[in-house]
Amino acid sequence: MASAYIIHLLILICIYLILSLSLNLSVGYSGVLNLGHIAFYGLGAYTSALMALAGVPFLLCLLAGGLVAMFSGFLLALPTDKIKGDYLALVTVGFSFIIYSLMLNLDEVTRGPLGLPGIPRPSIFGFGFEDNFSFLILIAVITLAVYFIIQRIADSPFGKLLEAVRDDELAAKILGKDTFKAKAFSLAISAFFAGIAGALYASYITFIDPSSFSLMQIIPIISIVIIGGLASLPGTVLATIILTLIPEALRFVGFPSSILGPMRQIIYALILLLILIYRPRGFLGKVELE
Amino acid sequence: MKNDILKIENLKKHFGGVLAVDDCSFGVERGTITALIGPNGSGKTTVFNLISGVTKVDSGKILLNDLNIAHLQPSVISNLGISRVFQQSRLFGNLTVEENLMLAFDNEDQKFWASFLGDWWRKPASAKDTARQSKKQIIDEYLESMHITHMRDKQTRDLSFGQKRLVEILRALINPHNLLMLDEPVAGVTPELRDKIKKVLLELKAKGETILLIEHDMNFTLKVADWVIVMDAGQVIVEGIPDEIRHNPKVLEAYLD
Ligand SMILES: Nc1ncnc2c1ncn2[C@@H]1O[C@H](COP(=O)(O)OP(=O)(O)OP(=O)(O)O)[C@@H](O)[C@H]1O
Ligand SMILES: [Mg+2]
């Protein structure tokens, strides 16, 4: 049914929006090249799924998913004081890989590659979100809230401090700023929302396995952030919608799904390349990195 | 006994085989403009970096109001009252002039929750709002005095070289301090701007500011400085009032080498 398909697409767009908006906070605003965002997403998904399977109410699972991700965001922030730039990016990749390995190998908890089936759909104060339409309403409301919270942070003096750290960390220190604390906060908040996205994903699909949280999954999200424009939230929204819809459009033109998977990565890489050459600030971005 | 705000004692720093600062000692007297001069590579910027904590000290003391600040973090040193302009521009390039200056007033922006909640839980005319308004006013006054009001909402990476210099000086001025350090503030700027900056520095001194200045331009330096310290090869070779320095054979020799 066409409308069921559209609802599904909109839900996916919302999940991607939460992920990419929150990634823009750490990458675009504070300039931490964080390639470990998928790990936070996965931690949120697994934490909430395990709790939901144990019978914990949805809202608590959602919150716990966010908090566990947030805590690991603080942990990942620890080396940012000493390690910068490309090396830091490598550390975040390593972190993502470790989390992925844990999902795969902690069989007793995660059931390894078999994954966790039968995750309950959300239910809030007795109201169940069993059908996809009500789930769409729920996730749309949360996505809007996330957008406004991140925008509020970005526009606040703290957000300007993050941008100062991104543009010139030493200059910020010379103004007396505790730049480490600023970066740690932004990573933790960014991770919190990724955890929320993970929890929502798990309760939507009702099944998770490690393959959804592998290193490669960062590519579409980081592409969205760069293509939309660093530190531009409207740009991120635009890019999320376009990049989610392009592969679907190809499906309509008759591309078989077996080709679409790999095609997706190629399309993202291609758009990314074109943007970096012709529009280095992205669709709506104002920020240029040195 | 001079009334020194800053005292450098036997400061040393080497990079590999290069002794950039070699047993350097001098003082900066409160309420004066002290100039640090010397040929290229004599170690002036390194001294600044050591004072502001950007570079780790090998040995020696840096006393700010008798507190040894060697080995402290740059942000801590800044908060103890040292403000600085770098030799190369270090503005936040993607932020506007106003945003760059706004960041300098205090460290309130580090408080995440207060910053996030802002006036949501306060009455509109809260103390915070008025503080912000008066900050904007101060910025406007400064920009006006420098005739760059029209630049307020421009991203600083789009400014000309001279405009960047002015904004950097303003940012360091707004940053609360007892000692202002400027690394070659007039290098590469037009003669008009040079005069403007000279005027600003003299006005600041009249208001009681203490300034430590690195400058190559002898004419400029000898006109604004009360005290001149000459460095060569990492060491202080002479210090004195401008008139003595102008005719000192050691100084001429150092510059001719
Ligand atoms: N980070 C560094 N690593 C290695 N060597 C350095 C470093 N910083 C400075 N030096 C060296 O230390 C010496 C002093 O340099 P410094 O920049 O302090 O000189 P300066 O007096 O400021 O010169 P200029 O007038 O050209 O600005 C030079 O030989 C320089 O090459
Ligand atoms: Mg220098």
XYZ file of C-alpha atoms and ligand atoms in Angstrom:
579
model
C 0.000 0.000 0.000
C 1.410 3.367 -1.022
C 0.491 5.243 2.141
C 2.044 2.562 4.376
C 5.234 2.911 2.362
C 5.207 6.687 2.742
C 4.642 6.426 6.486
C 7.576 4.043 6.723
C 9.755 6.480 4.759
C 8.751 9.383 6.984
C 9.637 7.392 10.094
C 13.041 6.567 8.629
C 13.545 10.242 7.800
C 12.769 11.153 11.410
C 15.301 8.652 12.744
C 17.913 9.975 10.335
C 17.016 13.534 11.296
C 17.626 12.928 14.993
C 20.917 11.232 14.164
C 22.197 13.860 11.769
C 20.995 16.905 13.717
C 22.727 15.628 16.826
C 25.856 14.736 14.859
C 25.932 18.287 13.540
C 26.157 19.515 17.121
C 29.439 17.715 17.757
C 30.902 17.877 14.245
C 29.486 21.113 12.866
C 29.341 23.273 15.964
C 32.176 22.117 18.180
C 34.331 20.777 15.357
C 35.033 17.389 16.899
C 35.343 15.008 13.956
C 33.178 12.408 15.642
C 32.871 9.248 13.564
C 31.602 7.236 16.529
C 28.037 8.477 16.363
C 26.703 5.087 15.269
C 28.093 3.561 18.455
C 25.910 5.924 20.517
C 22.972 5.045 18.300
C 23.660 1.336 18.851
C 24.142 1.736 22.591
C 20.793 3.500 22.805
C 19.131 0.788 20.749
C 20.570 -2.134 22.730
C 20.073 -0.531 26.142
C 16.449 0.309 25.509
C 15.721 -2.988 23.749
C 17.141 -5.077 26.593
C 15.195 -3.064 29.144
C 11.991 -3.190 27.112
C 12.358 -6.952 26.754
C 12.687 -7.131 30.546
C 9.356 -5.324 30.845
C 10.498 -1.784 31.651
C 8.071 0.929 30.429
C 8.910 2.621 27.141
C 9.666 6.123 28.407
C 12.201 4.758 30.894
C 13.808 2.649 28.158
C 14.011 5.696 25.919
C 15.595 7.795 28.651
C 18.022 5.036 29.648
C 19.052 4.583 26.017
C 19.855 8.268 25.843
C 21.676 8.346 29.182
C 23.881 5.335 28.481
C 24.852 6.876 25.151
C 25.467 10.193 26.888
C 27.726 8.598 29.458
C 29.774 6.951 26.739
C 29.871 10.339 25.006
C 31.602 11.740 28.086
C 34.043 8.829 27.989
C 34.808 9.455 24.342
C 35.368 13.114 25.183
C 38.211 12.285 27.581
C 40.938 12.040 24.940
C 39.782 15.222 23.145
C 41.966 17.300 25.430
C 45.154 15.701 24.158
C 44.252 14.324 20.753
C 42.990 16.513 17.909
C 41.829 16.413 14.321
C 42.495 13.312 12.251
C 43.894 11.369 15.198
C 40.781 12.063 17.206
C 38.666 10.890 14.266
C 40.636 7.631 14.385
C 39.945 7.286 18.102
C 36.206 7.716 17.486
C 36.338 5.092 14.724
C 38.083 2.753 17.159
C 35.409 3.439 19.738
C 32.679 2.634 17.234
C 34.448 -0.601 16.348
C 34.767 -1.629 19.994
C 31.059 -1.086 20.633
C 30.212 -3.038 17.487
C 32.459 -5.912 18.601
C 30.796 -5.946 21.998
C 27.359 -6.237 20.384
C 28.650 -9.099 18.288
C 30.561 -10.940 20.994
C 28.736 -10.401 24.273
C 26.419 -13.262 23.295
C 24.940 -13.748 26.752
C 23.579 -10.230 26.742
C 23.128 -9.314 23.097
C 22.681 -12.762 21.509
C 25.504 -11.746 19.154
C 24.728 -11.938 15.434
C 21.313 -13.460 16.128
C 20.144 -10.102 17.390
C 17.250 -9.266 19.673
C 13.792 -10.082 18.282
C 10.384 -9.256 19.721
C 11.166 -5.800 21.084
C 7.837 -4.290 22.160
C 6.387 -1.289 20.372
C 6.249 1.889 22.480
C 3.449 2.331 24.933
C 3.018 5.508 26.951
C 0.662 5.579 29.936
C -1.336 2.713 28.504
C -1.517 4.125 24.993
C 0.165 1.732 22.557
C 1.853 2.857 19.363
C 1.250 -0.424 17.573
C 0.409 0.859 14.116
C 2.911 2.813 12.072
C 0.796 5.925 11.809
C 0.668 6.504 15.542
C 4.373 5.703 15.702
C 4.968 8.368 13.076
C 3.136 10.925 15.190
C 5.220 9.979 18.225
C 8.549 10.149 16.430
C 7.619 13.336 14.588
C 6.899 15.054 17.897
C 10.196 13.841 19.352
C 12.090 14.893 16.223
C 10.612 18.373 16.390
C 11.547 18.619 20.051
C 15.104 17.518 19.258
C 15.326 20.100 16.484
C 14.247 22.921 18.756
C 16.463 21.835 21.626
C 19.526 21.652 19.400
C 18.652 24.955 17.788
C 18.251 26.524 21.208
C 21.675 25.201 22.253
C 23.213 26.435 19.018
C 21.796 29.935 19.440
C 22.718 30.212 23.119
C 25.991 31.705 24.361
C 27.136 28.123 24.993
C 26.566 27.353 21.303
C 28.704 30.314 20.310
C 31.386 29.037 22.665
C 31.289 25.689 20.830
C 31.752 27.473 17.519
C 34.633 29.448 18.954
C 36.294 26.205 20.018
C 35.775 24.826 16.524
C 37.254 27.881 14.819
C 40.266 28.314 17.093
C 40.580 26.316 20.274
C 43.739 28.072 21.454
C 42.174 31.492 20.989
C 39.225 30.317 23.088
C 41.597 29.162 25.827
C 43.340 32.530 25.738
C 39.956 34.101 26.468
C 39.857 31.914 29.576
C 37.495 29.245 28.288
C 37.522 25.674 29.530
C 37.406 24.261 26.004
C 37.612 20.662 27.164
C 34.448 20.997 29.181
C 32.670 22.615 26.250
C 33.645 19.798 23.892
C 32.749 17.120 26.430
C 29.294 18.640 26.910
C 28.622 18.864 23.211
C 29.728 15.273 22.635
C 27.601 14.054 25.517
C 24.481 15.917 24.359
C 25.049 14.786 20.816
C 25.421 11.190 22.043
C 22.282 11.479 24.161
C 20.129 12.223 21.128
C 21.797 9.490 19.080
C 20.860 7.113 21.908
C 17.274 8.348 21.713
C 17.282 7.699 17.962
C 18.557 4.178 18.632
C 15.847 3.494 21.171
C 13.188 4.694 18.735
C 14.629 2.593 15.928
C 14.655 -0.554 18.086
C 11.066 -0.069 19.164
C 9.973 0.647 15.597
C 11.614 -2.276 13.790
C 11.140 -4.497 16.918
C 14.318 -6.348 16.005
C 17.950 -5.257 16.201
C 21.214 -6.953 15.363
C 24.781 -5.624 15.192
C 24.688 -5.154 11.413
C 22.632 -1.952 11.767
C 25.407 -0.430 13.873
C 28.549 -1.262 11.928
C 31.201 1.355 11.142
C 29.927 1.827 7.593
C 26.615 3.175 8.821
C 28.270 6.475 9.713
C 28.787 7.277 6.014
C 25.243 8.383 5.146
C 24.942 10.406 8.353
C 28.231 12.223 8.138
C 27.487 12.812 4.435
C 24.180 14.417 5.375
C 25.892 16.738 7.850
C 28.543 17.848 5.362
C 26.168 18.109 2.401
C 23.582 20.062 4.392
C 26.253 22.356 5.765
C 28.240 22.342 8.996
C 26.420 24.148 11.804
C 23.287 24.544 9.667
C 20.253 22.766 11.084
C 17.912 23.635 8.180
C 20.640 22.361 5.843
C 20.749 19.088 7.747
C 16.981 18.715 7.404
C 17.116 19.376 3.678
C 20.005 16.979 3.147
C 18.365 14.249 5.224
C 15.210 14.403 3.155
C 17.025 14.475 -0.176
C 19.491 11.744 0.687
C 16.796 9.464 2.053
C 14.559 9.969 -0.937
C 17.095 9.608 -3.759
C 17.638 5.852 -3.314
C 13.879 5.400 -2.977
C 13.356 7.314 -6.204
C 15.756 4.913 -7.904
C 13.691 2.039 -6.609
C 10.699 3.561 -8.387
C 12.553 3.871 -11.660
C 13.011 0.142 -11.455
C 16.400 -0.496 -9.869
C 16.345 -3.924 -8.209
C 16.991 -3.878 -4.456
C 20.085 -6.059 -4.810
C 21.800 -3.240 -6.684
C 20.255 -0.458 -4.638
C 22.158 -1.305 -1.440
C 25.624 -0.804 -2.871
C 24.324 1.951 -5.183
C 23.288 3.922 -2.118
C 26.848 4.208 -0.835
C 28.057 5.202 -4.291
C 25.378 7.865 -4.646
C 26.225 9.335 -1.240
C 29.910 9.342 -2.036
C 29.206 10.990 -5.389
C 27.025 13.750 -3.946
C 29.572 14.309 -1.194
C 32.331 14.664 -3.760
C 30.336 17.108 -5.875
C 29.449 19.191 -2.832
C 33.032 19.301 -1.597
C 34.173 20.494 -5.028
C 31.422 22.938 -5.938
C 29.897 24.010 -2.662
C 32.282 23.344 0.208
C 29.959 24.960 2.747
C 27.148 22.548 1.870
C 23.577 23.421 0.892
C 22.896 26.030 3.554
C 26.103 26.162 5.587
C 28.098 29.262 6.443
C 31.030 27.499 7.996
C 34.286 26.797 6.263
C 36.972 24.839 8.020
C 40.598 25.850 7.607
C 61.831 49.001 43.918
C 59.583 49.190 40.874
C 55.922 48.312 41.174
C 55.991 45.331 38.833
C 52.833 43.501 37.857
C 54.827 40.845 36.012
C 58.280 39.541 36.800
C 60.161 37.087 34.604
C 63.040 35.318 36.338
C 65.674 33.185 34.590
C 63.212 31.930 32.016
C 64.479 29.222 29.670
C 63.010 27.411 26.698
C 64.607 25.321 23.993
C 63.143 23.684 20.908
C 65.385 20.747 20.008
C 68.797 22.327 19.626
C 67.523 25.924 19.501
C 67.674 27.933 22.709
C 64.744 30.225 21.947
C 64.734 31.854 25.379
C 67.970 31.756 27.306
C 67.962 32.840 30.928
C 65.655 35.752 30.392
C 64.735 38.106 33.246
C 62.783 41.358 33.223
C 59.837 43.117 34.838
C 56.754 44.958 33.617
C 55.805 47.968 35.680
C 52.180 48.612 36.473
C 50.516 51.382 34.469
C 53.209 51.598 31.803
C 53.735 50.512 28.237
C 56.727 48.212 28.082
C 58.077 47.244 24.687
C 59.913 44.041 23.900
C 62.010 44.480 20.785
C 64.722 42.534 19.021
C 65.635 41.072 15.647
C 63.677 38.252 13.996
C 63.910 34.984 15.869
C 65.270 36.589 19.032
C 62.617 34.860 21.135
C 60.026 37.588 21.731
C 56.978 35.583 20.703
C 58.283 32.587 22.612
C 58.420 34.737 25.760
C 54.765 35.665 25.141
C 53.869 32.015 24.630
C 55.593 31.072 27.879
C 53.840 33.835 29.817
C 50.404 32.888 28.499
C 50.981 29.160 29.011
C 50.752 28.259 25.324
C 54.280 26.828 25.472
C 55.584 24.802 28.416
C 58.353 26.452 30.418
C 61.683 24.585 30.696
C 62.770 26.427 33.818
C 62.478 29.776 35.516
C 59.657 31.751 37.073
C 56.865 33.924 35.750
C 55.405 35.963 38.594
C 52.081 37.677 38.063
C 51.420 39.792 41.150
C 53.937 37.552 42.922
C 52.079 34.351 41.964
C 54.168 31.934 39.897
C 52.075 31.179 36.820
C 54.676 29.090 34.988
C 53.196 25.625 34.322
C 49.571 26.780 34.591
C 47.043 26.196 31.789
C 46.419 29.024 29.262
C 42.770 29.409 30.318
C 43.761 29.645 33.989
C 46.413 32.243 33.210
C 43.897 34.207 31.184
C 41.458 34.174 34.067
C 44.212 35.382 36.403
C 44.291 38.568 34.350
C 46.482 38.254 31.275
C 44.969 39.130 27.919
C 46.798 38.662 24.675
C 46.796 39.346 20.949
C 48.741 36.889 18.791
C 51.210 37.780 16.056
C 48.978 36.044 13.482
C 45.246 36.555 13.446
C 43.375 34.140 15.692
C 39.812 35.371 15.386
C 36.927 32.922 15.287
C 36.619 33.189 11.518
C 33.100 31.844 11.073
C 31.669 34.013 13.829
C 30.725 37.655 13.387
C 32.630 40.593 14.822
C 29.991 41.001 17.514
C 30.043 37.297 18.417
C 33.836 37.344 18.646
C 33.687 40.260 21.046
C 30.728 38.884 23.006
C 32.792 35.807 23.894
C 35.421 37.926 25.612
C 33.400 39.518 28.420
C 33.222 36.657 30.901
C 32.874 32.879 31.110
C 29.117 32.793 31.669
C 28.770 31.032 28.322
C 30.415 27.959 29.843
C 27.401 27.363 32.060
C 25.385 25.041 29.877
C 22.080 25.041 31.751
C 21.998 28.741 32.476
C 22.866 29.395 28.875
C 20.283 26.897 27.579
C 17.408 27.936 29.797
C 18.272 31.623 29.511
C 15.265 33.798 30.169
C 12.696 30.991 29.950
C 12.457 30.801 33.705
C 13.089 34.428 34.459
C 11.122 37.581 33.992
C 11.869 39.292 30.673
C 13.733 42.217 32.189
C 16.065 39.919 34.086
C 19.517 40.827 35.250
C 20.896 38.598 32.535
C 19.046 40.456 29.814
C 20.296 43.817 30.944
C 23.802 42.408 31.228
C 23.530 41.258 27.626
C 22.155 44.610 26.536
C 24.959 46.476 28.201
C 27.507 44.151 26.628
C 26.044 44.961 23.237
C 26.228 48.629 24.093
C 29.870 48.396 25.083
C 30.625 46.574 21.835
C 28.804 49.257 19.845
C 30.763 51.998 21.554
C 34.079 50.287 20.867
C 33.185 49.632 17.233
C 32.114 53.210 16.811
C 35.324 54.557 18.305
C 37.243 52.466 15.745
C 34.854 53.416 12.921
C 33.984 49.792 12.132
C 30.363 49.722 13.259
C 29.292 48.560 9.800
C 31.407 45.432 10.279
C 29.504 44.237 13.334
C 27.559 41.422 11.691
C 30.239 40.304 9.255
C 32.007 36.986 9.673
C 35.518 37.943 10.712
C 37.164 35.854 8.010
C 35.786 38.401 5.503
C 37.490 41.363 7.180
C 40.556 43.079 5.803
C 43.888 42.556 7.506
C 43.708 45.854 9.364
C 40.104 45.340 10.468
C 41.027 41.920 11.836
C 43.822 43.516 13.802
C 41.435 46.053 15.337
C 38.872 43.415 16.283
C 41.595 41.292 17.876
C 42.802 44.217 19.915
C 39.226 44.964 20.985
C 38.636 41.343 21.931
C 41.749 41.318 24.096
C 40.700 44.638 25.635
C 37.233 43.372 26.529
C 38.654 40.162 27.996
C 39.055 41.078 31.693
C 42.715 41.617 32.497
C 45.360 43.473 34.451
C 48.000 43.040 31.774
C 47.514 43.380 28.032
C 50.060 41.719 25.758
C 50.209 42.657 22.084
C 52.426 40.820 19.596
C 53.243 43.223 16.755
C 49.878 45.005 16.629
C 50.867 47.352 13.820
C 52.908 44.994 11.633
C 51.584 45.203 8.077
C 48.863 47.788 8.700
C 48.439 51.091 6.853
C 50.068 54.249 8.278
C 46.622 55.670 9.158
C 45.694 52.570 11.121
C 49.081 52.612 12.792
C 48.376 56.124 14.072
C 44.937 55.064 15.217
C 46.351 52.135 17.172
C 49.036 54.341 18.646
C 46.357 56.734 19.843
C 44.363 53.860 21.326
C 47.388 52.547 23.217
C 48.186 55.953 24.660
C 44.568 56.421 25.703
C 44.637 53.046 27.392
C 47.757 53.983 29.275
C 46.132 57.203 30.406
C 43.337 55.051 31.837
C 45.898 53.065 33.824
C 46.294 49.982 31.631
C 49.510 48.010 31.742
C 50.686 46.946 28.304
C 53.487 44.651 27.189
C 54.141 45.144 23.527
C 56.263 43.416 20.911
C 57.014 45.655 17.976
C 59.477 45.773 15.114
C 58.737 49.308 14.058
C 61.307 51.312 16.019
C 59.590 54.630 15.392
C 56.290 53.370 16.701
C 57.860 51.650 19.671
C 59.998 54.527 20.782
C 57.016 56.861 20.588
C 54.568 54.838 22.687
C 56.794 52.919 25.093
C 57.865 54.041 28.542
C 60.388 51.283 28.881
C 62.110 49.197 26.232
C 63.589 45.736 26.634
C 65.866 44.531 23.859
C 66.258 40.815 23.231
C 68.805 39.078 21.080
C 69.312 35.334 20.724
C 66.947 34.596 23.591
C 68.574 36.976 26.043
C 67.823 40.460 27.282
C 70.778 42.517 26.121
C 69.712 45.960 27.361
C 66.727 47.730 28.784
C 65.992 51.382 29.382
C 63.937 54.384 28.377
C 63.423 54.878 24.600
C 65.971 57.680 24.286
C 68.745 55.546 25.729
C 67.794 52.564 23.573
C 67.794 54.625 20.374
C 71.487 55.408 20.703
C 72.707 52.255 22.402
C 75.499 50.666 20.322
C 74.571 47.150 21.513
C 71.089 47.555 20.058
C 72.346 48.861 16.750
C 74.753 45.938 16.597
C 72.042 43.370 17.309
C 69.883 44.779 14.538
C 72.745 44.936 12.065
C 73.761 41.290 12.515
N 57.172 25.895 18.318
C 58.457 26.022 17.947
N 59.162 24.935 17.562
C 60.459 25.053 17.194
N 61.141 26.205 17.179
C 60.504 27.317 17.545
C 59.130 27.293 17.944
N 58.733 28.541 18.250
C 59.826 29.318 18.058
N 60.883 28.598 17.634
C 62.232 29.103 17.366
O 62.610 29.892 18.452
C 63.307 31.059 18.023
C 62.608 32.282 18.535
O 61.370 32.445 17.847
P 60.313 33.552 18.192
O 59.128 33.305 17.357
O 60.133 33.605 19.654
O 61.053 34.859 17.705
P 60.519 36.342 17.576
O 61.478 37.162 18.329
O 59.104 36.433 17.941
O 60.703 36.599 16.026
P 59.824 37.500 15.022
O 60.254 38.892 15.225
O 60.194 36.992 13.678
O 58.390 37.271 15.339
C 63.390 30.969 16.511
O 64.632 30.412 16.164
C 62.281 30.042 16.160
O 62.565 29.337 14.973
Mg 57.345 36.937 16.961
